[in-house]
Short mmCIF file of C-alpha atoms and ligand atoms in Angstrom, two decimals:
data_model
loop_
_atom_site.label_atom_id
_atom_site.label_comp_id
_atom_site.label_asym_id
_atom_site.label_seq_id
_atom_site.Cartn_x
_atom_site.Cartn_y
_atom_site.Cartn_z
CA UNK H 1 -14.13 6.05 -15.76
CA UNK H 2 -14.61 4.26 -19.56
CA UNK H 3 -14.37 0.05 -18.98
CA UNK H 4 -10.43 -0.71 -19.71
CA UNK H 5 -9.66 -4.34 -21.25
CA UNK H 6 -8.75 -7.06 -18.63
CA UNK H 7 -5.04 -7.61 -18.05
CA UNK H 8 -2.98 -10.63 -19.07
CA UNK H 9 -1.69 -12.38 -15.98
CA UNK H 10 2.30 -11.73 -15.98
CA UNK H 11 4.99 -12.94 -13.53
CA UNK H 12 5.55 -11.90 -9.96
CA UNK H 13 7.75 -8.83 -9.40
CA UNK H 14 7.25 -8.63 -5.45
CA UNK H 15 7.14 -11.66 -3.30
CA UNK H 16 6.91 -11.68 0.57
CA UNK H 17 7.89 -14.65 2.64
CA UNK H 18 6.63 -14.91 6.06
CA UNK H 19 7.82 -11.39 6.62
CA UNK H 20 8.04 -10.35 10.20
CA UNK H 21 8.67 -6.50 11.25
CA UNK H 22 9.10 -6.61 15.26
CA UNK H 23 10.00 -3.61 17.01
CA UNK H 24 11.76 -4.44 20.70
CA UNK H 25 10.83 -2.85 23.39
CA UNK H 26 13.50 -2.28 25.86
CA UNK H 27 13.22 -1.97 29.82
CA UNK H 28 15.81 -0.77 32.72
CA UNK H 29 17.92 1.66 33.21
CA UNK H 30 21.73 0.50 33.76
CA UNK H 31 21.30 -2.69 32.06
CA UNK H 32 18.45 -2.95 29.63
CA UNK H 33 17.08 -6.14 28.64
CA UNK H 34 14.07 -6.90 26.04
CA UNK H 35 10.72 -7.13 27.92
CA UNK H 36 8.85 -7.32 24.57
CA UNK H 37 8.31 -6.32 20.98
CA UNK H 38 5.51 -4.92 18.96
CA UNK H 39 4.82 -6.78 16.57
CA UNK H 40 3.95 -4.35 13.64
CA UNK H 41 4.13 -6.91 10.90
CA UNK H 42 3.82 -10.55 11.81
CA UNK H 43 4.22 -13.08 9.00
CA UNK H 44 2.97 -11.79 5.72
CA UNK H 45 3.22 -13.73 2.57
CA UNK H 46 2.01 -11.98 -0.75
CA UNK H 47 3.21 -11.63 -4.17
CA UNK H 48 2.49 -9.14 -6.60
CA UNK H 49 2.61 -9.36 -10.75
CA UNK H 50 3.85 -7.05 -12.93
CA UNK H 51 1.48 -4.66 -13.97
CA UNK H 52 -1.07 -5.47 -11.01
CA UNK H 53 -2.55 -2.86 -8.60
CA UNK H 54 -2.65 -4.55 -4.93
CA UNK H 55 -5.16 -2.64 -2.87
CA UNK H 56 -3.72 -3.10 0.79
CA UNK H 57 -6.54 -2.04 3.62
CA UNK H 58 -6.99 -2.22 7.14
CA UNK H 59 -7.45 0.31 10.14
CA UNK H 60 -4.92 2.66 11.36
CA UNK H 61 -2.18 0.99 13.45
CA UNK H 62 -2.85 -2.34 11.43
CA UNK H 63 0.64 -2.33 9.85
CA UNK H 64 -0.03 -1.17 6.68
CA UNK H 65 2.82 1.42 6.70
CA UNK H 66 5.50 -0.50 8.32
CA UNK H 67 4.79 -3.29 5.57
CA UNK H 68 5.33 -0.78 2.97
CA UNK H 69 8.47 0.60 4.51
CA UNK H 70 9.75 -3.05 4.95
CA UNK H 71 9.24 -3.45 1.36
CA UNK H 72 11.18 -0.50 0.67
CA UNK H 73 14.08 -1.69 3.07
CA UNK H 74 13.51 1.47 4.63
CA UNK H 75 13.01 -0.60 7.97
CA UNK H 76 14.69 -3.98 7.79
CA UNK H 77 12.38 -7.19 7.80
CA UNK H 78 12.89 -9.32 11.53
CA UNK H 79 12.69 -12.50 9.61
CA UNK H 80 11.32 -13.65 6.65
CA UNK H 81 12.19 -12.48 2.97
CA UNK H 82 11.29 -9.73 0.58
CA UNK H 83 12.20 -10.74 -2.97
CA UNK H 84 12.19 -7.98 -5.72
CA UNK H 85 12.54 -9.53 -9.35
CA UNK H 86 14.00 -12.89 -7.70
CA UNK H 87 16.60 -11.34 -5.55
CA UNK H 88 16.43 -11.53 -1.55
CA UNK H 89 16.38 -7.74 -0.75
CA UNK H 90 17.69 -9.23 2.82
CA UNK H 91 20.75 -10.65 1.39
CA UNK H 92 21.70 -8.03 -1.05
CA UNK H 93 25.01 -6.30 -1.03
CA UNK H 94 25.24 -2.51 -0.65
CA UNK H 95 25.70 -1.84 -4.73
CA UNK H 96 22.71 -4.68 -5.29
CA UNK H 97 20.22 -2.60 -2.98
CA UNK H 98 21.22 0.57 -4.74
CA UNK H 99 20.24 -0.95 -8.11
CA UNK H 100 17.12 -2.47 -6.58
CA UNK H 101 15.90 1.10 -5.54
CA UNK H 102 15.52 2.10 -8.54
CA UNK H 103 12.92 -0.60 -9.22
CA UNK H 104 10.96 0.41 -6.01
CA UNK H 105 9.80 3.82 -5.57
CA UNK H 106 7.46 5.27 -3.00
CA UNK H 107 4.63 7.66 -3.21
CA UNK H 108 3.89 9.53 0.25
CA UNK H 109 0.64 10.57 1.65
CA UNK H 110 1.62 14.20 2.12
CA UNK H 111 2.98 15.63 -1.15
CA UNK H 112 4.05 18.87 0.51
CA UNK H 113 6.27 17.06 3.23
CA UNK H 114 7.77 14.58 0.80
CA UNK H 115 8.97 17.35 -1.44
CA UNK H 116 11.92 19.84 -0.79
CA UNK H 117 10.44 22.99 -0.67
CA UNK H 118 13.82 25.07 -1.52
CA UNK H 119 14.06 22.90 -5.00
CA UNK H 120 12.82 23.70 -8.36
CA UNK H 121 10.56 20.74 -9.39
CA UNK H 122 13.17 20.95 -12.43
CA UNK H 123 16.16 20.33 -10.08
CA UNK H 124 14.24 17.72 -8.03
CA UNK H 125 13.36 15.78 -10.97
CA UNK H 126 16.55 16.19 -12.35
CA UNK H 127 18.75 14.63 -9.16
CA UNK H 128 17.84 11.04 -9.56
CA UNK H 129 18.26 11.14 -13.28
CA UNK H 130 22.04 12.39 -12.69
CA UNK H 131 22.88 10.54 -9.38
CA UNK H 132 21.71 7.13 -11.29
CA UNK H 133 23.49 8.21 -14.54
CA UNK H 134 19.56 7.52 -16.22
CA UNK H 135 20.84 10.37 -18.44
CA UNK H 136 23.54 12.64 -19.01
CA UNK H 137 23.15 16.63 -18.45
CA UNK H 138 22.32 17.73 -22.00
CA UNK H 139 19.55 14.81 -22.16
CA UNK H 140 18.02 15.91 -18.90
CA UNK H 141 16.21 18.88 -19.34
CA UNK H 142 14.22 16.55 -21.93
CA UNK H 143 13.34 13.67 -19.61
CA UNK H 144 12.10 15.86 -17.08
CA UNK H 145 9.74 17.52 -19.45
CA UNK H 146 8.65 14.16 -20.32
CA UNK H 147 7.98 13.27 -16.81
CA UNK H 148 5.98 16.52 -16.35
CA UNK H 149 3.79 15.85 -19.20
CA UNK H 150 3.42 11.98 -18.23
CA UNK H 151 1.90 13.26 -15.06
CA UNK H 152 -0.43 15.71 -16.92
CA UNK H 153 1.57 18.94 -16.01
CA UNK H 154 2.71 21.82 -18.55
CA UNK H 155 7.03 21.42 -18.41
CA UNK H 156 7.07 25.26 -18.26
CA UNK H 157 5.74 24.91 -14.45
CA UNK H 158 8.89 22.73 -13.89
CA UNK H 159 10.58 25.97 -13.15
CA UNK H 160 8.29 26.68 -9.88
CA UNK H 161 8.70 25.97 -6.43
CA UNK H 162 6.61 23.16 -4.77
CA UNK H 163 4.48 25.98 -2.52
CA UNK H 164 3.44 27.52 -5.75
CA UNK H 165 1.33 24.12 -6.69
CA UNK H 166 -2.10 23.33 -5.35
CA UNK H 167 -2.27 19.60 -3.28
CA UNK H 168 -3.25 17.42 -6.59
CA UNK H 169 -0.47 19.19 -8.88
CA UNK H 170 2.30 18.14 -6.00
CA UNK H 171 1.14 14.53 -5.63
CA UNK H 172 1.50 14.67 -9.69
CA UNK H 173 5.14 16.06 -8.67
CA UNK H 174 5.56 13.38 -6.00
CA UNK H 175 4.33 11.00 -8.52
CA UNK H 176 6.74 11.92 -11.55
CA UNK H 177 9.73 11.77 -8.84
CA UNK H 178 8.81 8.04 -8.25
CA UNK H 179 8.63 7.68 -12.02
CA UNK H 180 11.79 9.18 -12.87
CA UNK H 181 14.13 6.15 -12.43
CA UNK H 182 11.82 4.15 -14.56
CA UNK H 183 10.83 1.78 -11.34
CA UNK H 184 8.67 -1.59 -11.64
CA UNK H 185 7.01 -1.18 -8.65
CA UNK H 186 5.62 1.75 -6.75
CA UNK H 187 4.46 1.84 -3.25
CA UNK H 188 1.83 4.53 -2.62
CA UNK H 189 0.93 5.01 1.20
CA UNK H 190 -2.36 6.95 1.19
CA UNK H 191 -1.55 8.46 -1.57
CA UNK H 192 -5.10 10.89 -1.95
CA UNK H 193 -6.29 10.77 1.55
CA UNK H 194 -4.89 14.41 1.88
CA UNK H 195 -6.62 15.58 -0.91
CA UNK H 196 -9.93 16.94 -1.82
CA UNK H 197 -12.54 14.31 -3.36
CA UNK H 198 -12.82 16.28 -6.62
CA UNK H 199 -8.68 15.83 -7.06
CA UNK H 200 -8.97 12.28 -5.16
CA UNK H 201 -10.74 11.13 -8.47
CA UNK H 202 -7.77 12.52 -10.76
CA UNK H 203 -4.68 11.02 -9.22
CA UNK H 204 -6.42 7.40 -8.87
CA UNK H 205 -7.03 7.70 -12.90
CA UNK H 206 -3.62 8.82 -13.29
CA UNK H 207 -2.19 5.84 -11.07
CA UNK H 208 -4.34 3.47 -13.12
CA UNK H 209 -3.38 5.05 -16.34
CA UNK H 210 0.26 5.13 -15.62
CA UNK H 211 0.02 0.88 -14.50
CA UNK H 212 -1.49 0.14 -17.68
CA UNK H 213 0.63 2.24 -19.84
CA UNK H 214 4.25 1.60 -18.33
CA UNK H 215 3.03 -1.82 -17.05
CA UNK H 216 4.18 -0.81 -13.25
CA UNK H 217 3.01 -2.24 -10.09
CA UNK H 218 1.24 -0.48 -7.89
CA UNK H 219 0.84 -1.43 -3.95
CA UNK H 220 -1.94 1.22 -3.04
CA UNK H 221 -2.24 1.34 0.55
CA UNK H 222 -5.64 2.91 1.83
CA UNK H 223 -8.16 2.49 4.72
CA UNK H 224 -11.06 3.96 2.50
CA UNK H 225 -12.48 0.35 0.63
CA UNK H 226 -14.51 2.46 -1.75
CA UNK H 227 -11.14 4.05 -3.15
CA UNK H 228 -9.58 1.08 -3.14
CA UNK H 229 -12.12 -1.22 -5.02
CA UNK H 230 -11.76 1.72 -7.96
CA UNK H 231 -8.34 1.23 -8.54
CA UNK H 232 -7.13 -2.42 -7.43
CA UNK H 233 -6.97 -5.66 -9.47
CA UNK H 234 -6.87 -7.73 -6.12
CA UNK H 235 -7.18 -6.92 -2.46
CA UNK H 236 -5.53 -7.84 1.13
CA UNK H 237 -6.84 -6.83 3.86
CA UNK H 238 -4.87 -6.64 7.30
CA UNK H 239 -5.57 -6.86 10.84
CA UNK H 240 -2.99 -6.50 13.55
CA UNK H 241 0.07 -7.44 11.35
CA UNK H 242 -1.51 -9.97 9.26
CA UNK H 243 -3.29 -10.59 6.08
CA UNK H 244 -6.87 -11.77 6.71
CA UNK H 245 -8.32 -11.92 3.32
CA UNK H 246 -6.99 -11.80 0.07
CA UNK H 247 -8.88 -11.99 -3.43
CA UNK H 248 -9.71 -10.15 -6.49
CA UNK H 249 -11.15 -6.71 -5.89
CA UNK H 250 -14.27 -6.68 -6.88
CA UNK H 251 -14.71 -10.35 -5.05
CA UNK H 252 -13.36 -9.09 -1.94
CA UNK H 253 -15.75 -6.23 -1.52
CA UNK H 254 -19.00 -6.97 -3.25
CA UNK H 255 -18.69 -10.58 -1.38
CA UNK H 256 -16.88 -10.72 1.55
CA UNK H 257 -16.10 -13.82 3.57
CA UNK H 258 -13.77 -12.83 6.49
CA UNK H 259 -15.84 -11.23 9.56
CA UNK H 260 -13.46 -8.36 9.81
CA UNK H 261 -13.49 -7.52 6.26
CA UNK H 262 -17.59 -7.72 6.26
CA UNK H 263 -17.52 -4.82 8.75
CA UNK H 264 -15.38 -3.02 6.70
CA UNK H 265 -17.50 -3.15 3.65
CA UNK H 266 -20.76 -2.51 5.79
CA UNK H 267 -18.83 0.72 6.63
CA UNK H 268 -19.02 2.23 2.82
CA UNK H 269 -21.35 4.60 2.35
CA UNK H 270 -23.87 3.64 -0.23
CA UNK H 271 -25.00 6.76 -2.64
CA UNK H 272 -28.46 5.61 -2.71
CA UNK H 273 -30.50 7.44 0.61
CA UNK H 274 -32.97 4.33 0.62
CA UNK H 275 -30.34 1.86 0.18
CA UNK H 276 -28.18 3.62 2.99
CA UNK H 277 -31.12 3.72 5.23
CA UNK H 278 -32.52 0.14 5.04
CA UNK H 279 -29.14 -1.62 4.94
CA UNK H 280 -27.71 -2.83 8.34
CA UNK H 281 -24.03 -1.85 9.51
CA UNK H 282 -21.67 -4.22 11.33
CA UNK H 283 -20.17 -2.00 14.09
CA UNK H 284 -17.29 -3.49 15.79
CA UNK H 285 -16.94 -3.25 19.39
CA UNK H 286 -13.62 -2.19 21.25
CA UNK H 287 -10.59 -0.72 19.73
CA UNK H 288 -7.85 -2.90 17.83
CA UNK H 289 -5.63 -5.11 20.40
CA UNK H 290 -2.59 -3.69 21.17
CA UNK H 291 0.38 -5.51 18.67
CA UNK H 292 2.65 -6.04 21.98
CA UNK H 293 0.14 -8.28 23.40
CA UNK H 294 -2.01 -9.78 20.69
CA UNK H 295 -4.84 -11.87 21.65
CA UNK H 296 -4.60 -15.83 21.53
CA UNK H 297 -5.62 -17.98 18.37
CA UNK H 298 -7.36 -15.55 16.25
CA UNK H 299 -6.49 -11.77 16.88
CA UNK H 300 -10.14 -10.92 16.08
CA UNK H 301 -11.66 -12.91 17.91
CA UNK H 302 -12.29 -10.33 21.03
CA UNK H 303 -13.99 -8.08 18.58
CA UNK H 304 -15.78 -11.06 16.42
CA UNK H 305 -19.32 -11.46 16.54
CA UNK H 306 -18.85 -15.24 15.29
CA UNK H 307 -16.08 -15.89 17.77
CA UNK H 308 -16.65 -19.09 19.42
CA UNK H 309 -13.99 -21.07 22.07
CA UNK H 310 -12.12 -22.79 19.60
CA UNK H 311 -11.30 -19.72 17.96
CA UNK H 312 -8.94 -18.77 21.21
CA UNK H 313 -6.73 -21.71 20.16
CA UNK H 314 -4.70 -21.37 17.03
CA UNK H 315 -3.86 -18.60 14.59
CA UNK H 316 -6.09 -19.62 11.64
CA UNK H 317 -3.87 -19.62 8.55
CA UNK H 318 -4.72 -18.32 4.91
CA UNK H 319 -7.06 -21.08 3.43
CA UNK H 320 -8.20 -20.82 -0.03
CA UNK H 321 -12.44 -20.09 0.05
CA UNK H 322 -12.80 -19.29 -4.11
CA UNK H 323 -11.18 -18.69 -7.23
CA UNK H 324 -8.06 -16.69 -6.49
CA UNK H 325 -9.42 -15.86 -2.82
CA UNK H 326 -8.20 -17.01 0.71
CA UNK H 327 -9.27 -16.03 4.16
CA UNK H 328 -8.26 -16.76 7.68
CA UNK H 329 -11.10 -17.87 9.39
CA UNK H 330 -11.91 -21.34 10.87
CA UNK H 331 -15.68 -20.54 10.55
CA UNK H 332 -15.47 -19.61 6.68
CA UNK H 333 -18.30 -22.40 5.63
CA UNK H 334 -20.21 -21.91 8.84
CA UNK H 335 -21.08 -18.28 8.87
CA UNK H 336 -24.27 -16.85 6.99
FE1 SF4 M 401 -14.15 -14.80 14.06
FE2 SF4 M 401 -13.23 -16.93 14.90
FE3 SF4 M 401 -13.33 -16.41 12.35
FE4 SF4 M 401 -11.49 -15.44 13.93
S1 SF4 M 401 -11.55 -17.65 13.45
S2 SF4 M 401 -12.81 -14.01 12.55
S3 SF4 M 401 -13.08 -15.06 15.83
S4 SF4 M 401 -15.09 -16.89 13.53
#
């Protein structure tokens, strides 16, 4: 991809303030009582600027997808605030929430499952335009054609059904549908992981181009750090429901500070076979702990090669560790 000019720093479109999403666990036959909770998202504070691409990475089960659904208000937050364009979604009325939904759209991992197989692409794209009164019946055809062109598909394909398209084309249609309401922010949950590698680059370039052209913010969720580095301005690394490192994408991936980010980065394959053979991988021992009963103190301590007794005492907060960078580790200054 050719070098593109750096972005200006615009205002925040989305703010998350200490967001927690816990799922209660109930036990008992006649009398049900809560015996615990799955702490899927456990105190996330973040902001996303207009036109910014924020990559969200972490192992499966770390809470990335739950956080995405909490942002979209598909799952209500247990506590904390999700603020979109200055409005707290937790306190918004039904009408206000409906208006906010126009600004906030989602692209899912599996484009086939997210499209209605019984509707033509034209009907699918026209539906939100008419329902939200973005345009009248006589203008809808023109807007559908425009959306098709924006995502790189010929307007004549709009009369086809989803099964008549390839995986990459279906994901383009899903992106066109997300764009239909002219949103301010799109949350894309692993949008390329179900696609062939050759198609992944096309979809990534399309998303990147749309963000620049339409000044659209994007939360890009993935577990592949090389993909995230390619598209993101900033990266947030999640572990067991919390952000453990946050900063500019190149900085975080080229010079990771938190031991968990270091392990993730060390697993990225290098295309040069000699470099790949010579470098040392950090292999984490064991599985991620259960979000039902997270370890005390730093939740990463059972797997951290640098853990000391002090790491078990308190949850480390995110602290500044460089220009626009933060990490949650009490030993940042002592690590090699
Ligand atoms: Fe490792 Fe301790 Fe830092 Fe947690 S606080 S990442 S256990 S060194």
